[in-house]
Tab-separated table of N, CA, C and O in Angstrom:
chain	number	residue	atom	x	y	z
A	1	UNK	N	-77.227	-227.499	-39.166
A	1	UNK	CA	-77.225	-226.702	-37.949
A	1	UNK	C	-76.846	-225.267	-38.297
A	1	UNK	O	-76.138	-224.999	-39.268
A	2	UNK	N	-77.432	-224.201	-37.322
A	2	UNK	CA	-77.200	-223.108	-37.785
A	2	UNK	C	-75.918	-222.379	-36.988
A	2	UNK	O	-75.506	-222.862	-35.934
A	3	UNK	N	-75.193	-220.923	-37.699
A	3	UNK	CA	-73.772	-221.334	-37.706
A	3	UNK	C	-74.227	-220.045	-36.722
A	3	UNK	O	-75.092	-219.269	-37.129
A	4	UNK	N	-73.532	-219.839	-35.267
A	4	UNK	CA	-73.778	-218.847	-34.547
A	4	UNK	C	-72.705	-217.971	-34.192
A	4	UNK	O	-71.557	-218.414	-34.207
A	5	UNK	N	-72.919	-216.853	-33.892
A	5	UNK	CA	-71.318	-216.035	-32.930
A	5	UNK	C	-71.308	-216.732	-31.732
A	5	UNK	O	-72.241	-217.118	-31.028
A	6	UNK	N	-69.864	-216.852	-31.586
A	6	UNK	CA	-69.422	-217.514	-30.423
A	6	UNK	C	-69.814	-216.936	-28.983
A	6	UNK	O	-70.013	-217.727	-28.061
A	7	UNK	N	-69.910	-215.745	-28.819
A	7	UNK	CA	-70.542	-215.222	-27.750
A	7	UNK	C	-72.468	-215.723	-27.354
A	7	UNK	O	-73.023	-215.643	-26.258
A	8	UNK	N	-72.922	-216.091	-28.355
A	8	UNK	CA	-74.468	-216.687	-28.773
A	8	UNK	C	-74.086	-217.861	-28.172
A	8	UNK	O	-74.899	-217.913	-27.250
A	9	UNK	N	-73.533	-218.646	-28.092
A	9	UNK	CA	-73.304	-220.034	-28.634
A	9	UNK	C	-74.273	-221.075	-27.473
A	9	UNK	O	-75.169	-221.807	-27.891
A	10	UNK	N	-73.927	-220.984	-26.080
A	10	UNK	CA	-74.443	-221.065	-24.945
A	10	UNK	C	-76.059	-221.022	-25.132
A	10	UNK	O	-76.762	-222.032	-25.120
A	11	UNK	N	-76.652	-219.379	-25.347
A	11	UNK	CA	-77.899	-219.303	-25.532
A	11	UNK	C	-78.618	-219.711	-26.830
A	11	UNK	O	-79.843	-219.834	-26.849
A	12	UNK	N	-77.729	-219.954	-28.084
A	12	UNK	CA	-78.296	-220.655	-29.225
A	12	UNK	C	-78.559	-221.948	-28.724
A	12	UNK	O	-79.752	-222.250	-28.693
A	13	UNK	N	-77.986	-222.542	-28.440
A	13	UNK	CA	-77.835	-223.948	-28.011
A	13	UNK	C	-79.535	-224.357	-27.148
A	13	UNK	O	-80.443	-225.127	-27.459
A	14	UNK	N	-79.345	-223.446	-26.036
A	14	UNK	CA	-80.704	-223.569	-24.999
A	14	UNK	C	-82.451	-223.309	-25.955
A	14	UNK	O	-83.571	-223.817	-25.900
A	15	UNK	N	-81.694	-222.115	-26.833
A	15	UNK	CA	-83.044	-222.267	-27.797
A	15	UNK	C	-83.444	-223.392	-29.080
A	15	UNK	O	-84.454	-223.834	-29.627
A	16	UNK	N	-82.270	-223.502	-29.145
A	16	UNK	CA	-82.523	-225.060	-30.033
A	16	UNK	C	-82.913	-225.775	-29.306
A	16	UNK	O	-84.106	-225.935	-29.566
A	17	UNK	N	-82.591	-226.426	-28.386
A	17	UNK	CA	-83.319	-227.347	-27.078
A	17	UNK	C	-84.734	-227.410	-27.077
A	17	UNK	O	-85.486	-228.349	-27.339
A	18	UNK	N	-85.027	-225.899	-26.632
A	18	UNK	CA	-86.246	-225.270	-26.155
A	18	UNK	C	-87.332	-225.907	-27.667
A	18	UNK	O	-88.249	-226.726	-27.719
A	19	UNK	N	-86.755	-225.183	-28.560
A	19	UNK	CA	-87.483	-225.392	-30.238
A	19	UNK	C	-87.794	-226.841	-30.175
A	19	UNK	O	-88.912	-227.304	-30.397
A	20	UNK	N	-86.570	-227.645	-29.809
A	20	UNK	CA	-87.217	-229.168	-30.340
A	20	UNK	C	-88.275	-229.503	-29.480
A	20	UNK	O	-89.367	-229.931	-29.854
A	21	UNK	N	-87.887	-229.272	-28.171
A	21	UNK	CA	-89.052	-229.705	-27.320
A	21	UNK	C	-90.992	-228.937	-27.247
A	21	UNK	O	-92.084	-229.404	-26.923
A	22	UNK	N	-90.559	-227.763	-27.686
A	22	UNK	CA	-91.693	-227.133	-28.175
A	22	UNK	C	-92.725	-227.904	-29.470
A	22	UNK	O	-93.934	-228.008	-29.680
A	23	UNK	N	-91.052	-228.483	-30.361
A	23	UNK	CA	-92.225	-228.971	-31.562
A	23	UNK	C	-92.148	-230.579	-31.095
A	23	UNK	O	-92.739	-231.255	-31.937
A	24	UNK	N	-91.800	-231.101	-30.406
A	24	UNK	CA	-92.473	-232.564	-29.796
A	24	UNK	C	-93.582	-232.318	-28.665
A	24	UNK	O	-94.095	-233.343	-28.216
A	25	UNK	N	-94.010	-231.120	-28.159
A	25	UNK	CA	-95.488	-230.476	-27.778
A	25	UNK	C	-96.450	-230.872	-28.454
A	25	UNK	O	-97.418	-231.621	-28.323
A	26	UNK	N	-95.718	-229.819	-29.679
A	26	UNK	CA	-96.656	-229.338	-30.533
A	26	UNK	C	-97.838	-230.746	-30.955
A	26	UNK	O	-99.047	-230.776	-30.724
A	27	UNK	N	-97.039	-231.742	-31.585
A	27	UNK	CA	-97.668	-232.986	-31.663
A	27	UNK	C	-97.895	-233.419	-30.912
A	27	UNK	O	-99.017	-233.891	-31.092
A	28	UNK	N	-97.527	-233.657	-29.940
A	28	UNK	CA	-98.486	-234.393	-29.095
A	28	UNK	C	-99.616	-234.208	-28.819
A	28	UNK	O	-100.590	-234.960	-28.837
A	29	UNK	N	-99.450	-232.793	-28.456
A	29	UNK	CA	-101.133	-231.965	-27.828
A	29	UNK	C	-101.752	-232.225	-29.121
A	29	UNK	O	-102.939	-232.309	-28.806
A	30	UNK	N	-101.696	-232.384	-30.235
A	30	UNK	CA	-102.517	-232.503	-32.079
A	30	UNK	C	-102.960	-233.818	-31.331
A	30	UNK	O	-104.035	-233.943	-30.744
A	31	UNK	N	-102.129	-234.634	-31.418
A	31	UNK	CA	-102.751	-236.091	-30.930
A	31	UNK	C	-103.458	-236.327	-29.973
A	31	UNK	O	-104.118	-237.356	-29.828
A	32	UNK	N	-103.386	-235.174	-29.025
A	32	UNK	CA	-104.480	-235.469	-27.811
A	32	UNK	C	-105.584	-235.337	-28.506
A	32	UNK	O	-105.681	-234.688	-29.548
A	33	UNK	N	-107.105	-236.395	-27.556
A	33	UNK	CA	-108.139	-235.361	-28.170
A	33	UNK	C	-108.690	-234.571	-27.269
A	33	UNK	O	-108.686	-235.049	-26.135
A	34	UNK	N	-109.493	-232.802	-27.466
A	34	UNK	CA	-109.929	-231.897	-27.154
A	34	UNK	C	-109.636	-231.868	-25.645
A	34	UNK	O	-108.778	-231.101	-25.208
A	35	UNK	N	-110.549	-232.945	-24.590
A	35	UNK	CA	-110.368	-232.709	-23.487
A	35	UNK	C	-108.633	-233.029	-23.462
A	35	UNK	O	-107.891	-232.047	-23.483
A	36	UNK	N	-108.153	-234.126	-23.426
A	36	UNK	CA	-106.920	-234.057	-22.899
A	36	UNK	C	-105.961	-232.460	-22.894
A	36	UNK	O	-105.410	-231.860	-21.971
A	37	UNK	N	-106.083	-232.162	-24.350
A	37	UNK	CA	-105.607	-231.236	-24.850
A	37	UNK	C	-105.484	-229.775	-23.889
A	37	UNK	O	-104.521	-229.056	-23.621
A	38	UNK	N	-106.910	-229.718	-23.526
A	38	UNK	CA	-107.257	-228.878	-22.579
A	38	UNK	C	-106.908	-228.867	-21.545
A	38	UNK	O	-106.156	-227.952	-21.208
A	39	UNK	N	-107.305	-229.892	-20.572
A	39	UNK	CA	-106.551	-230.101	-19.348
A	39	UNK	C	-104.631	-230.167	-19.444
A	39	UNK	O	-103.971	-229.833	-18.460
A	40	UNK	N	-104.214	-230.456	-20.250
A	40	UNK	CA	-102.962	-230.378	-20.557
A	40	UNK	C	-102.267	-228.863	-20.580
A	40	UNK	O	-101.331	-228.364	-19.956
A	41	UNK	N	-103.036	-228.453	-21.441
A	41	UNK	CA	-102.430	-227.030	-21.325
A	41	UNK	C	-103.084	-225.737	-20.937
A	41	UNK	O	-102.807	-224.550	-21.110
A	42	UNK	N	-104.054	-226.400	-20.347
A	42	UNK	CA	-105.309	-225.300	-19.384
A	42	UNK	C	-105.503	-224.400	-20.389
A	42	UNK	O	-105.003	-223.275	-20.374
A	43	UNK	N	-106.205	-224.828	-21.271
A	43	UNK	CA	-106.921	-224.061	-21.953
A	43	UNK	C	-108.547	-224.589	-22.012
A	43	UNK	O	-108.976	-225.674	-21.619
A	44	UNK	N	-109.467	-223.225	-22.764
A	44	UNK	CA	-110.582	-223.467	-23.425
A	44	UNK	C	-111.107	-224.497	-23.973
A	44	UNK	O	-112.110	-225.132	-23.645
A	45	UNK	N	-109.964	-224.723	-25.325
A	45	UNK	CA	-109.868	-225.345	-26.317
A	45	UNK	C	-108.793	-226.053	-26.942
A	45	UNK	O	-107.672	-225.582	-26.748
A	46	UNK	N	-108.888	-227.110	-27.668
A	46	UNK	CA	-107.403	-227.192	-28.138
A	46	UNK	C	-106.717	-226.591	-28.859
A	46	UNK	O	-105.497	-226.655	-29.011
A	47	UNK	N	-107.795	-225.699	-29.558
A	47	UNK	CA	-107.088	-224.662	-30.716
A	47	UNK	C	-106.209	-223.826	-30.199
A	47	UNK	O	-105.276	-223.405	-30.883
A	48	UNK	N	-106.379	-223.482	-28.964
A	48	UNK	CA	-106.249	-222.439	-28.159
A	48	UNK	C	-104.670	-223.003	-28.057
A	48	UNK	O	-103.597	-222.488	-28.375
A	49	UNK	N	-105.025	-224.300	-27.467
A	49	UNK	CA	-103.651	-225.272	-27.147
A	49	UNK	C	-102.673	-224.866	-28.253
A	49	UNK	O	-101.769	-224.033	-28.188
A	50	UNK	N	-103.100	-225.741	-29.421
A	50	UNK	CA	-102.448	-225.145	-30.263
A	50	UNK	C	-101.343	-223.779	-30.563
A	50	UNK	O	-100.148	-223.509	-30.677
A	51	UNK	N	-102.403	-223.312	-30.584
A	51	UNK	CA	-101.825	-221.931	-30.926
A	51	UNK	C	-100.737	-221.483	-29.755
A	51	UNK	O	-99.658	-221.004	-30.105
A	52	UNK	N	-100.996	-221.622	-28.635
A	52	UNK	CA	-100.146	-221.299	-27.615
A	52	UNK	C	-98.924	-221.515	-27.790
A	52	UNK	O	-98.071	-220.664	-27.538
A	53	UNK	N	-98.560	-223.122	-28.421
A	53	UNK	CA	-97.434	-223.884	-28.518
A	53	UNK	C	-96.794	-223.217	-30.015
A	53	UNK	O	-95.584	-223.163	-30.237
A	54	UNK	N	-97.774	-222.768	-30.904
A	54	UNK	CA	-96.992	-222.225	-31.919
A	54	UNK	C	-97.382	-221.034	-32.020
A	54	UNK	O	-97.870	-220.657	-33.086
A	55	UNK	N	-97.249	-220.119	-30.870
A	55	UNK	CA	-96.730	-218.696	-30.848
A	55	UNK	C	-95.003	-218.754	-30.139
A	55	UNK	O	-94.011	-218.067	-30.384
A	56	UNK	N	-95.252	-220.002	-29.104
A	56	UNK	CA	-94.039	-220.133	-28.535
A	56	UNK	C	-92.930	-220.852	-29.529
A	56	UNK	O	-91.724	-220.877	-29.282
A	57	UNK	N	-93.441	-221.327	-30.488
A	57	UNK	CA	-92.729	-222.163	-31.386
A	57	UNK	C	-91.917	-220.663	-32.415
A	57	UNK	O	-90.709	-220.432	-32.359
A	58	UNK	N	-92.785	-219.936	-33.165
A	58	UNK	CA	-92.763	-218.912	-33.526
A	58	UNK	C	-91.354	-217.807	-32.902
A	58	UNK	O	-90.581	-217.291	-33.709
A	59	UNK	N	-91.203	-217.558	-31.187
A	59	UNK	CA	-91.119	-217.082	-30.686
A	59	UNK	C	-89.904	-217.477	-30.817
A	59	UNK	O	-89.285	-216.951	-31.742
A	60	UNK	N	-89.200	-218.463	-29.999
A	60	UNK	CA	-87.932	-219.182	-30.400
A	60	UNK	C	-87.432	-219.311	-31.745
A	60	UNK	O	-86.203	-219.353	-31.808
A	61	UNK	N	-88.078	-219.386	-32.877
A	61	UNK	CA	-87.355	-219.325	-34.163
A	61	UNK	C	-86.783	-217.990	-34.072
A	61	UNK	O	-85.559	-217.877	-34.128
A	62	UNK	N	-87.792	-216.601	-33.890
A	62	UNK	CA	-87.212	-215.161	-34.227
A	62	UNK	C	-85.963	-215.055	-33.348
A	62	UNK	O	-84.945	-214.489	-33.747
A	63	UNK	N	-86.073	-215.623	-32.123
A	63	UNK	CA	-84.934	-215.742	-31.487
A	63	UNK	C	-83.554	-216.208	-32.059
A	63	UNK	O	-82.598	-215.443	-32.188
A	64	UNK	N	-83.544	-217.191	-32.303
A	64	UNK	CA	-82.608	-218.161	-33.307
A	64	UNK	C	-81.880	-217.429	-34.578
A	64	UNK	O	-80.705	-217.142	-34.805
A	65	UNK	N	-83.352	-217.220	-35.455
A	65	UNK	CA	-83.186	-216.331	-36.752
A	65	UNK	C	-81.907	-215.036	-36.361
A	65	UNK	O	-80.862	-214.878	-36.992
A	66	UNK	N	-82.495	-213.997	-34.816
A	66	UNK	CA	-81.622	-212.852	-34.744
A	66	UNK	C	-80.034	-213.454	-34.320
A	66	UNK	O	-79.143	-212.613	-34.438
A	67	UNK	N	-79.716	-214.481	-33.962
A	67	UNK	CA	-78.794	-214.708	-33.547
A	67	UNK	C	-77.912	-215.779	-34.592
A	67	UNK	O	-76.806	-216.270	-34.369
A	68	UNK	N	-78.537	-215.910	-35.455
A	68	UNK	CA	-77.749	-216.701	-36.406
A	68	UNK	C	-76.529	-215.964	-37.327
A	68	UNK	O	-76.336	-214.842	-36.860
A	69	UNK	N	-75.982	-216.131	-38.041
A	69	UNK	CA	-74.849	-215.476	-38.390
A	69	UNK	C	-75.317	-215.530	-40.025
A	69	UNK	O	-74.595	-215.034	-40.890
């Protein structure tokens, strides 16, 4: 686990949350196929899907990363 300032601690916590549940998304929507995928996360495509979930995946790490100690 990563070691945070105590003033972080609250909002580290919510983004770790956020992260795991982002990357139990992430797979799932992989395991959907195309249509599900789509209708799931109103997209085009699933790539699209994809990517959505790991920009947000992405997004929460830099978060994490600035707040780590």
């Amino acid at each position: 686990m990563r070691q945070f300032r105590v003033c972080d601690s609250i909002d580290a916590y919510e983004f770790d949350k956020a992260l795991d549940k982002a990357c139990d998304e992430l797979i799932r929507v992989d395991e959907m196929s195309d249509a599900e995928a789509c209708a799931y996360c109103n997209t085009d495509t699933k790539e699209e899907a994809l990517q959505g979930i790991q920009e947000e995946i992405d997004y929460i790490e830099f978060q994490l990363n600035r707040m780590a100690v």
